[in-house]
């Protein structure tokens, strides 16, 4: 069961990226249950020769996107505009 669940998570996160949308590790965990997004990115780049871009974005930006599909409420004292996450997307 565990490997099937991982396969579903990998597939869902891959579909998200292939649809042209960016993805952070926070979103991958909350929305798809995928804990190791960098491993997926590595596989897309190395095995499938897909060009993946990345940049640093504030936690707040990823949180807004998560909250389109789920509810994420960070602790009040968490500096969500200062904490930076790596956002990945497939280059056009």
Coordinates of C-alpha atoms in Angstrom, one line a residue:
X1 CA 0.0 0.0 0.0
X2 CA 2.8 2.5 0.9
X3 CA 4.5 2.3 -2.5
X4 CA 1.1 2.7 -4.3
X5 CA 0.3 5.8 -2.1
X6 CA 3.8 7.2 -2.9
X7 CA 3.1 6.5 -6.6
X8 CA -0.2 8.4 -6.4
X9 CA 1.5 11.4 -4.7
X10 CA 4.4 11.5 -7.2
X11 CA 1.9 11.2 -10.1
X12 CA -0.3 14.0 -8.7
X13 CA 2.7 16.4 -8.1
X14 CA 4.1 15.6 -11.6
X15 CA 0.7 16.4 -13.2
X16 CA 0.6 19.7 -11.2
X17 CA 4.0 20.6 -12.6
X18 CA 3.3 19.5 -16.1
X19 CA 0.1 21.6 -16.1
X20 CA 2.5 24.6 -15.9
X21 CA 1.9 25.5 -12.2
X22 CA 4.7 26.1 -9.7
X23 CA 5.1 23.9 -6.7
X24 CA 6.9 24.3 -3.3
X25 CA 7.7 21.5 -0.9
X26 CA 5.0 22.9 1.5
X27 CA 2.4 22.5 -1.3
X28 CA 3.7 19.1 -2.3
X29 CA 3.3 17.9 1.3
X30 CA -0.1 19.5 2.1
X31 CA -1.8 19.0 -1.2
X32 CA -0.3 15.7 -2.5
X33 CA 1.3 14.0 0.6
X34 CA 4.7 14.1 -1.2
X35 CA 7.4 14.7 1.3
X36 CA 10.4 14.6 -0.9
X37 CA 9.7 17.1 -3.8
X38 CA 13.5 17.6 -4.5
X39 CA 13.7 13.8 -5.4
X40 CA 10.9 14.3 -7.9
X41 CA 12.5 17.3 -9.4
X42 CA 15.8 15.4 -9.7
X43 CA 14.0 12.6 -11.6
X44 CA 12.2 15.0 -13.9
X45 CA 15.6 16.7 -14.8
X46 CA 17.8 13.6 -15.0
X47 CA 15.6 10.8 -16.2
X48 CA 13.1 12.7 -18.3
X49 CA 15.4 15.5 -19.4
X50 CA 12.7 18.1 -18.4
X51 CA 14.1 21.6 -17.8
X52 CA 12.9 22.7 -14.3
X53 CA 13.4 26.2 -13.0
X54 CA 13.5 27.3 -9.4
X55 CA 13.4 30.5 -7.3
X56 CA 12.9 31.5 -3.7
X57 CA 9.5 32.7 -2.7
X58 CA 8.0 33.7 0.7
X59 CA 6.1 31.1 2.7
X60 CA 3.1 33.5 2.5
X61 CA 2.9 33.1 -1.3
X62 CA 2.8 29.3 -1.1
X63 CA 0.3 29.5 1.8
X64 CA -2.1 31.5 -0.4
X65 CA -1.9 28.8 -3.1
X66 CA -2.4 26.0 -0.5
X67 CA -5.5 27.8 0.9
X68 CA -7.2 27.6 -2.6
X69 CA -7.6 23.9 -1.9
X70 CA -7.0 23.3 1.8
X71 CA -6.8 25.3 5.1
X72 CA -3.4 26.2 6.3
X73 CA -3.1 28.5 9.4
X74 CA 0.4 29.0 10.5
X75 CA 1.2 30.1 14.1
X76 CA 0.6 33.8 14.7
X77 CA 4.3 34.5 15.4
X78 CA 5.6 32.7 12.3
X79 CA 7.3 35.3 10.0
X80 CA 5.6 34.0 6.8
X81 CA 6.9 36.9 4.7
X82 CA 10.5 36.3 5.7
X83 CA 10.6 32.5 5.6
X84 CA 11.7 31.5 2.0
X85 CA 10.7 28.3 0.2
X86 CA 12.1 27.0 -3.1
X87 CA 9.4 27.1 -5.8
X88 CA 9.9 24.8 -8.8
X89 CA 8.2 25.0 -12.2
X90 CA 8.8 23.4 -15.7
X91 CA 10.4 25.8 -18.1
X92 CA 8.5 26.6 -21.2

